[in-house]
Structures are given as structure tokens and as C-alpha cells.
PDB file of C-alpha atoms in Angstrom:
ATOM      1  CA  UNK A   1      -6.235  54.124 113.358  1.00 43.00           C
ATOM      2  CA  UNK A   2      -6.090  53.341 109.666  1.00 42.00           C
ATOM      3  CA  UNK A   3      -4.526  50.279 107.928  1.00 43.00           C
ATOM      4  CA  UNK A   4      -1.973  50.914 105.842  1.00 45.00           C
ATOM      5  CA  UNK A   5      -2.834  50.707 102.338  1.00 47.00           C
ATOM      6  CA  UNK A   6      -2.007  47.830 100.021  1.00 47.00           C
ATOM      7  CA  UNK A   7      -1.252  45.285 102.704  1.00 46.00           C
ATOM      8  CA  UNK A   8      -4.037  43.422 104.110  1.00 45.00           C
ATOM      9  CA  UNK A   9      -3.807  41.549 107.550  1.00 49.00           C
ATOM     10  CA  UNK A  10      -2.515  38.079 106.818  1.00 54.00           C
ATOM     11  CA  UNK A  11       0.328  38.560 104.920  1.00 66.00           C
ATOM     12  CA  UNK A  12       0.124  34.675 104.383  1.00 71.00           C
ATOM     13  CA  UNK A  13      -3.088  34.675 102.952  1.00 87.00           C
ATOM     14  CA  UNK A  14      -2.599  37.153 100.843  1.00 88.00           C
ATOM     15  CA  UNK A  15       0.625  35.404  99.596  1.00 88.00           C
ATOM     16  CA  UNK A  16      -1.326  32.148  99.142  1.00 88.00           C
ATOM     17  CA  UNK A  17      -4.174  34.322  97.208  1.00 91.00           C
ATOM     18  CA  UNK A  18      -2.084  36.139  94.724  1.00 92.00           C
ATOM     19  CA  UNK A  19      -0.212  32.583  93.777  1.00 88.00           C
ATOM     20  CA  UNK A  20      -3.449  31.121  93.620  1.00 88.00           C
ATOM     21  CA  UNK A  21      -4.932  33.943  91.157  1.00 90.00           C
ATOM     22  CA  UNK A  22      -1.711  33.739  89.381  1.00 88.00           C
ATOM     23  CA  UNK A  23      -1.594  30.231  88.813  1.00 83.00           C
ATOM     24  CA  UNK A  24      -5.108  29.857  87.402  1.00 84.00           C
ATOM     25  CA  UNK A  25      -4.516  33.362  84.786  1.00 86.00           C
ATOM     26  CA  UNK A  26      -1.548  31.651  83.819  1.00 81.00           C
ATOM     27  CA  UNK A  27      -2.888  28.483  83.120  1.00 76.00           C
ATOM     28  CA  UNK A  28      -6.094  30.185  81.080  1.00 80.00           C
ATOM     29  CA  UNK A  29      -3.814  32.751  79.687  1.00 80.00           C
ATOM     30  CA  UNK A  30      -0.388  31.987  79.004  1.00 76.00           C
ATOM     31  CA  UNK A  31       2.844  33.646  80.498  1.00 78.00           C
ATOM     32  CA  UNK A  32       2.892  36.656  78.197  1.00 78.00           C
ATOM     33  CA  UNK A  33      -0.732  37.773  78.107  1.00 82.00           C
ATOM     34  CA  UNK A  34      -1.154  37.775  81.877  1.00 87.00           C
ATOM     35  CA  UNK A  35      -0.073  40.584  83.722  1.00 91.00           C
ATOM     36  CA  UNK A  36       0.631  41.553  87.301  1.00 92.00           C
ATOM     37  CA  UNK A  37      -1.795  44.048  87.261  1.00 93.00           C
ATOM     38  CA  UNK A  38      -4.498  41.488  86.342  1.00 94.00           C
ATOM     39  CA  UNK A  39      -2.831  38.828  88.881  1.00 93.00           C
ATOM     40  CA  UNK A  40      -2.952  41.845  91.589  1.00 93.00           C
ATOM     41  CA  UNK A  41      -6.576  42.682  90.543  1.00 93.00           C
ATOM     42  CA  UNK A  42      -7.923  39.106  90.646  1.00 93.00           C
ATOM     43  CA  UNK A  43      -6.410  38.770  93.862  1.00 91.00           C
ATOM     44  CA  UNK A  44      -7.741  42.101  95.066  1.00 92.00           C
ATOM     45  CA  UNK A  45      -4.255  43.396  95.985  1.00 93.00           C
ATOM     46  CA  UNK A  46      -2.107  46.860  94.695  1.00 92.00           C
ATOM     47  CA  UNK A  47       0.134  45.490  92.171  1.00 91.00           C
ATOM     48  CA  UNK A  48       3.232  46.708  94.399  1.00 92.00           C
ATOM     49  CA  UNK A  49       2.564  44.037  97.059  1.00 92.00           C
ATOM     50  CA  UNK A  50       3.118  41.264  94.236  1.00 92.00           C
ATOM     51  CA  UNK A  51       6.151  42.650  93.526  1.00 90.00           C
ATOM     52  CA  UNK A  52       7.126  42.780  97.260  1.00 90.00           C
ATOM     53  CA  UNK A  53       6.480  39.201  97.431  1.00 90.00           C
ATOM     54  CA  UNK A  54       7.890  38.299  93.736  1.00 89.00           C
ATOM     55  CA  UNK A  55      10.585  40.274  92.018  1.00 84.00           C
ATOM     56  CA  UNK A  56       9.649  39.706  88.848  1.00 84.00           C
ATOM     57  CA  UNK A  57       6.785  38.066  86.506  1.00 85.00           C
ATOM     58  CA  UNK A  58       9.224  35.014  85.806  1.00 80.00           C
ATOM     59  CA  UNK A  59       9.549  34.475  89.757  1.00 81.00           C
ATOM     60  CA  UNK A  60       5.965  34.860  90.037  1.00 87.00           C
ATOM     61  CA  UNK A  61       5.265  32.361  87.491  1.00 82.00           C
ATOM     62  CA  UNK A  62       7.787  30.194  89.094  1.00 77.00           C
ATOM     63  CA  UNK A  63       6.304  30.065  92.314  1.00 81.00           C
ATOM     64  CA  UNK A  64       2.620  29.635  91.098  1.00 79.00           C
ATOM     65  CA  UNK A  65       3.592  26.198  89.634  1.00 71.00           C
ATOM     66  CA  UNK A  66       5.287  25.317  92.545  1.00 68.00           C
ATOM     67  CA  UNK A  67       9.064  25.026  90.644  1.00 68.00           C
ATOM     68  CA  UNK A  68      11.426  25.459  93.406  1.00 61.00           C
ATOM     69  CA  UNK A  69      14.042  27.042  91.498  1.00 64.00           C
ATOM     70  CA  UNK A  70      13.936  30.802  90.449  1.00 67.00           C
ATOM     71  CA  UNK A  71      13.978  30.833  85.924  1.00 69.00           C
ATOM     72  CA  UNK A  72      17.056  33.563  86.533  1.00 70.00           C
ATOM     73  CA  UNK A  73      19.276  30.861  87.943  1.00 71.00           C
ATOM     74  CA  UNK A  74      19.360  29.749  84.323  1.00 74.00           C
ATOM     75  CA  UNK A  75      18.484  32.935  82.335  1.00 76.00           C
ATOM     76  CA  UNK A  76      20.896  34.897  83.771  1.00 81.00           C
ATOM     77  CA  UNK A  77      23.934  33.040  82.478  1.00 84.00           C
ATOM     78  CA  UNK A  78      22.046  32.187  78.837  1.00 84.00           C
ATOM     79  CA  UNK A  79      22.085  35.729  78.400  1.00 85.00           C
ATOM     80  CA  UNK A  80      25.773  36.349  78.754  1.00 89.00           C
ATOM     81  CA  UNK A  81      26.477  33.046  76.948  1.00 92.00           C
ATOM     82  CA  UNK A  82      27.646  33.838  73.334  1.00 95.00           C
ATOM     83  CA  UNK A  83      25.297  32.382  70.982  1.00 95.00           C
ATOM     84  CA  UNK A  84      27.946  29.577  69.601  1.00 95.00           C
ATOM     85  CA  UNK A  85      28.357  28.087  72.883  1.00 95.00           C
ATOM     86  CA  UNK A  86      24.845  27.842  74.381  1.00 94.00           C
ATOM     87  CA  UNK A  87      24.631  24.121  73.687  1.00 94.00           C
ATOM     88  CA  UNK A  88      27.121  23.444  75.969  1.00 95.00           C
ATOM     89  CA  UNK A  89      25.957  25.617  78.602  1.00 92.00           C
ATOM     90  CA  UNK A  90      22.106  24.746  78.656  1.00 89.00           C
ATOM     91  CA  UNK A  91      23.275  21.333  79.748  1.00 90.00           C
ATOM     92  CA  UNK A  92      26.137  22.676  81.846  1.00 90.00           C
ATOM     93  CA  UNK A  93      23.309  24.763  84.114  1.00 85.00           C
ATOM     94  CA  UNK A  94      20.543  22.130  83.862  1.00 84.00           C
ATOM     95  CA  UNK A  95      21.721  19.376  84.785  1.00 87.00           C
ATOM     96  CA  UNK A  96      23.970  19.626  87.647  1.00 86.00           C
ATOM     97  CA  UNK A  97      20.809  21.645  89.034  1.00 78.00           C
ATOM     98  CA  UNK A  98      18.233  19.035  87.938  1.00 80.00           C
ATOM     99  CA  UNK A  99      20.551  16.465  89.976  1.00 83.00           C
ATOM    100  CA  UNK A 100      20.437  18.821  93.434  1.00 77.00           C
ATOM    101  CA  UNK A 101      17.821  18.681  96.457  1.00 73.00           C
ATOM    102  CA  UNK A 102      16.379  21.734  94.391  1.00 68.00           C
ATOM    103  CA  UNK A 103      15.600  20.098  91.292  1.00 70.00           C
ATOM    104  CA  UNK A 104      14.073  16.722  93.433  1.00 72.00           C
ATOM    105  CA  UNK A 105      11.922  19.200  93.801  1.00 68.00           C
ATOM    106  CA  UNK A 106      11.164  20.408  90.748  1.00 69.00           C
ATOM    107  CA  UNK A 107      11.099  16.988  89.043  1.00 74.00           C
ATOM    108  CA  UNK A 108       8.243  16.342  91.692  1.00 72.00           C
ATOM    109  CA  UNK A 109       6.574  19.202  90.403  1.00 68.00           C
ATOM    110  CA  UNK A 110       6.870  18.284  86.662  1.00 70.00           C
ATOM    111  CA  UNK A 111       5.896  14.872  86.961  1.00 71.00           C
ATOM    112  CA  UNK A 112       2.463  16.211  89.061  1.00 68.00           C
ATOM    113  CA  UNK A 113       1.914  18.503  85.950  1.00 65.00           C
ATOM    114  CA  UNK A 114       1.805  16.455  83.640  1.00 67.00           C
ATOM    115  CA  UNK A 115      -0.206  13.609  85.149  1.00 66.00           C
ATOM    116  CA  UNK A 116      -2.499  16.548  86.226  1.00 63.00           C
ATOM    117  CA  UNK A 117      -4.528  19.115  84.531  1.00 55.00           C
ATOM    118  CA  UNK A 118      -2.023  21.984  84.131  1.00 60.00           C
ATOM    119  CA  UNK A 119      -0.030  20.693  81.269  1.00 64.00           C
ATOM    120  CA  UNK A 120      -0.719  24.167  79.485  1.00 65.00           C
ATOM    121  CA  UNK A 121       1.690  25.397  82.665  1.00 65.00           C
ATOM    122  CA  UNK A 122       4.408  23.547  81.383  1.00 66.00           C
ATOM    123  CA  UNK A 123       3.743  24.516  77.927  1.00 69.00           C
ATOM    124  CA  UNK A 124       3.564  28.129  78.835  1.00 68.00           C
ATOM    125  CA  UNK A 125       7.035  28.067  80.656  1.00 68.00           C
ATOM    126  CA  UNK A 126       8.829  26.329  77.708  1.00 67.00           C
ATOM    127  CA  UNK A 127       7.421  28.074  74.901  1.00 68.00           C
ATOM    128  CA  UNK A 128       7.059  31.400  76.521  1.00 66.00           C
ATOM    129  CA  UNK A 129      10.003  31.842  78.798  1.00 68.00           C
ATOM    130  CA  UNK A 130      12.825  29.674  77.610  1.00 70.00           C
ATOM    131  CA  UNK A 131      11.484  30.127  74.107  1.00 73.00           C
ATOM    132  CA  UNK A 132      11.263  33.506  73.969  1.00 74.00           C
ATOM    133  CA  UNK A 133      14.677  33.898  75.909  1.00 78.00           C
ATOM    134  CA  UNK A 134      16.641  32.189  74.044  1.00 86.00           C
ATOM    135  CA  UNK A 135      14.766  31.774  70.376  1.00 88.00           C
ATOM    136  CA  UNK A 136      15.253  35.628  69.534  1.00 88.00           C
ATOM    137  CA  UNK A 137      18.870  35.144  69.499  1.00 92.00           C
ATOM    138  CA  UNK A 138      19.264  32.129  66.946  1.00 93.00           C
ATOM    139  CA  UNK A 139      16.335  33.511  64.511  1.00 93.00           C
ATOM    140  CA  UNK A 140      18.850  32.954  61.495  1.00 92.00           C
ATOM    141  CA  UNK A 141      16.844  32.281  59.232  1.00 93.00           C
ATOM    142  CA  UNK A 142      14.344  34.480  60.707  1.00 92.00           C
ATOM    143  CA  UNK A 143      11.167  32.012  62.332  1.00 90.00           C
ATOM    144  CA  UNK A 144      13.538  29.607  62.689  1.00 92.00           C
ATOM    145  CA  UNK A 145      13.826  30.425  66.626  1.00 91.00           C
ATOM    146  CA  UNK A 146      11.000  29.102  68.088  1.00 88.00           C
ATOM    147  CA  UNK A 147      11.146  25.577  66.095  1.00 91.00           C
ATOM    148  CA  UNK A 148      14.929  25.475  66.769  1.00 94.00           C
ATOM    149  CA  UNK A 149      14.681  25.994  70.552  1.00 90.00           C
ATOM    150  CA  UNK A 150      11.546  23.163  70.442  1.00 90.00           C
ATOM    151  CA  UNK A 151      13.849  21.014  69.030  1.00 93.00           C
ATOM    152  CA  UNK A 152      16.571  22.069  71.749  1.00 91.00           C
ATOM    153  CA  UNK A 153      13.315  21.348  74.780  1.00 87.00           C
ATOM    154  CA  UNK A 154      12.701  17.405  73.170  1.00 90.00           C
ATOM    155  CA  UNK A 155      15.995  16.719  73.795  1.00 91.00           C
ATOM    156  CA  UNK A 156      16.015  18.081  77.057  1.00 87.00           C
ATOM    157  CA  UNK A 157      12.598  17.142  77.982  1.00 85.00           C
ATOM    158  CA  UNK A 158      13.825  13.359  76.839  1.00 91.00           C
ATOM    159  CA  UNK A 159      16.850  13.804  79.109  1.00 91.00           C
ATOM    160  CA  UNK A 160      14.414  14.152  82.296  1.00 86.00           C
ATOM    161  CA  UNK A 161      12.262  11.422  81.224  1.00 87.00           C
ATOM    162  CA  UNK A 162      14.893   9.117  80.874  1.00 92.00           C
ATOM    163  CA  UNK A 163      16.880  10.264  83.782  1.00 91.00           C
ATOM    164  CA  UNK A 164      15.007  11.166  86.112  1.00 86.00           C
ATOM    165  CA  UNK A 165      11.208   9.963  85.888  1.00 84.00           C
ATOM    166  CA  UNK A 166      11.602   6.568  84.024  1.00 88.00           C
ATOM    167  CA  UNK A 167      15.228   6.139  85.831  1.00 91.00           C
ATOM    168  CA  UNK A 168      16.390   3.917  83.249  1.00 95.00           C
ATOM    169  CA  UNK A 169      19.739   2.726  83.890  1.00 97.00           C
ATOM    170  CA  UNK A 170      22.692   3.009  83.170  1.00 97.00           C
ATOM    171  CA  UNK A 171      21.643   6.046  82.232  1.00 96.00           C
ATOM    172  CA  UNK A 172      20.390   7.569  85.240  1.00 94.00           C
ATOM    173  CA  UNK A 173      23.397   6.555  87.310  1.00 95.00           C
ATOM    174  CA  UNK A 174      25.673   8.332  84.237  1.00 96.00           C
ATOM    175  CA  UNK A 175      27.782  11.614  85.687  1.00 95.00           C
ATOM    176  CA  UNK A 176      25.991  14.855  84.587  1.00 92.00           C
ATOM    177  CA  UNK A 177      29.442  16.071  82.779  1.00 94.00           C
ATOM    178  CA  UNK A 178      29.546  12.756  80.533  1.00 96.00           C
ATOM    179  CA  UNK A 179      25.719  13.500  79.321  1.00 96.00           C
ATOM    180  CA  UNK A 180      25.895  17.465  79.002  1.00 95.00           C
ATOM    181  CA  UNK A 181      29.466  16.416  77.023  1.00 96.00           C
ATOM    182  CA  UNK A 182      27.125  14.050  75.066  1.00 97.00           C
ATOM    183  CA  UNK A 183      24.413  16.300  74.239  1.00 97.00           C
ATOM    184  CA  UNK A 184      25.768  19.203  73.870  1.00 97.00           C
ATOM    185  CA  UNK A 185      26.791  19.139  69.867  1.00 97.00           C
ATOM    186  CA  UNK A 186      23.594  18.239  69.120  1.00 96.00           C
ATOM    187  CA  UNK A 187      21.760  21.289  71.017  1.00 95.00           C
ATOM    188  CA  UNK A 188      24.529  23.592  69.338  1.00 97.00           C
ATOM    189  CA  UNK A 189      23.368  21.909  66.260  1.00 97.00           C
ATOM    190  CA  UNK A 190      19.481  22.582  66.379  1.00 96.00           C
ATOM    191  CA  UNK A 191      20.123  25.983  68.089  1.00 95.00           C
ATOM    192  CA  UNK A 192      22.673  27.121  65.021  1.00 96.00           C
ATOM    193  CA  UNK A 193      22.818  24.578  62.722  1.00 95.00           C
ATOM    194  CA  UNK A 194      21.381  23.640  58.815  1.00 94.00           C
ATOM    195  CA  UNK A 195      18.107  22.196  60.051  1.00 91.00           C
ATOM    196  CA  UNK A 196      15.935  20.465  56.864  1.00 90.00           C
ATOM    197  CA  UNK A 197      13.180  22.688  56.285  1.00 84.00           C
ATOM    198  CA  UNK A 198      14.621  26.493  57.616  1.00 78.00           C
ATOM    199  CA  UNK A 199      15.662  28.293  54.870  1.00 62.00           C
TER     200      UNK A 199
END
């Protein structure tokens, strides 16, 4: 009796060994330049079993750095977000999320990144996921993208230090609708503002 092809005994394993493949092409070479194909190869798997255990690259990448929160939860509603009101949803979506058991978890996970050896993980998701996501669609002047939505991510970034991994008070104890409401003009303003130095 054969096996059937393209899924090995252990479904487990194999789980473990394509997010363990994934994790270390990622981290060597970047979100864009890996591909499932490559992940499936290292791994020694068909490339349809990744995508039977991960939709898509983003949830791959996702799970492989151990965020517990799928990228689309926030992607998804960026994308139908006009472009003059995505300051006030980034915070909107982020924050109420960062505050749930959900992102406890992923605020684990970010503070073990960076005290670890897989900062280049973090770097990757940033600049090649939300980057890309949202940076094509305030290129005005065109370049200006990337930078802008860098700008948008230290403000952010700040927000979780502060918040959530230094827990300075009263800032951590602030409602999440009182800082999105705070921080919000100024991500509008980087996203589609006069910024010195763009054009």
C-alpha cells in the first residue's frame, strides 16, 4: 500500500520542520526573497502541504516568529482604509489588539527578539510587510514611502516600548482610545504630510 504523496507520517513534525526551515530562510533572507517553494524544499515537503498548513506567505512568516496574531487581522482593513485616514486607523487596529490576551503574546515574542539573535526577523516584518503594504500607497513624492512609513513604525515601535515593555506609568495604565486619539495626527502627518527632506 503506498503513502500518499506530499504528506509524510507525522503531520506534527512536519509542521514543526517547515516553521523551522522557514524561520531560519527568513531570517538569512528576508520576507520577499524567500519563497515557499524554497521553505517547502528545505524542509523536504511539496509546496502544497505548506500551504495546507499556512494560507499564505504572510501567515507563514507569522507563525515562524512565533507572533500569535495572523498580519491580515491588520492588513486587511489598511487596505480598504482611504489613504487620508490611515493614521487614525493604524492605531485604532493596533492597539486595542496589542492590549488583548493575543498581543500578551506577541509582546512576549517581540521582547525575546530583540534580546535574541533574530532582530533581522523583526526588521524583515516591518520593512517588508507593513512597509511594503502600506508605503506604495503614500509614495507622493515618489521614494518617499518607505522613509514615511519608518517614521510611522518609531512612533509605533516607541508606543510598545513605553507601554508595554518599559510599563512606564501613567502611560501604560492610559485607555487605548485616548493614545490612538493622541497619535494619530502625527502618523497622518508622516504618512501624508510635508516631511523636511521629500521633495
Amino acid at each position: 500500500m503506498s503513502k500518499r504523496p506530499g504528506r509524510p507520517r507525522g503531520q506534527s513534525d512536519t509542521r514543526e520542520r517547515i516553521l523551522l526551515n522557514a524561520r531560519e530562510l527568513f531570517a538569512r533572507n528576508g520576507f520577499d526573497r524567500t519563497s515557499v517553494r524554497s521553505i517547502a524544499s528545505a524542509a523536504g515537503v511539496d509546496a502544497a502541504l505548506v500551504h495546507h498548513y499556512f494560507d499564505t506567505k504572510q501567515q507563514l512568516f507569522a507563525a515562524a516568529i512565533h507572533i500569535p496574531i495572523d498580519p491580515m487581522q491588520v492588513l486587511g482593513p489598511m487596505r480598504e482604509t482611504p489613504v487620508a485616514e490611515l493614521g487614525w486607523k493604524l492605531p485604532a487596529l493596533l492597539l486595542p489588539l496589542w492590549d488583548s490576551e493575543l498581543g500578551a503574546g506577541f509582546i512576549a515574542t517581540l521582547r525575546s527578539l530583540l534580546a535574541g539573535e533574530d532582530i533581522s526577523l523583526v526588521r524583515s516584518f516591518l520593512q517588508e510587510i507593513i512597509s511594503v503594504e502600506v508605503g506604495r500607497r503614500v509614495d507622493d513624492p515618489p521614494g518617499s514611502g518607505r522613509v514615511r512609513v519608518q517614521f510611522v513604525a518609531s512612533q509605533l515601535v516607541g508606543v510598545v516600548m513605553a507601554r508595554y515593555i518599559l510599563e512606564l506609568e501613567p502611560f501604560a495604565s492610559l485607555p487605548v482610545e485616548q493614545i490612538a486619539e493622541t497619535i494619530a495626527p502625527n502618523l497622518q502627518h508622516y504618512l501624508t504630510g510635508d516631511l523636511p527632506g521629500l521633495g
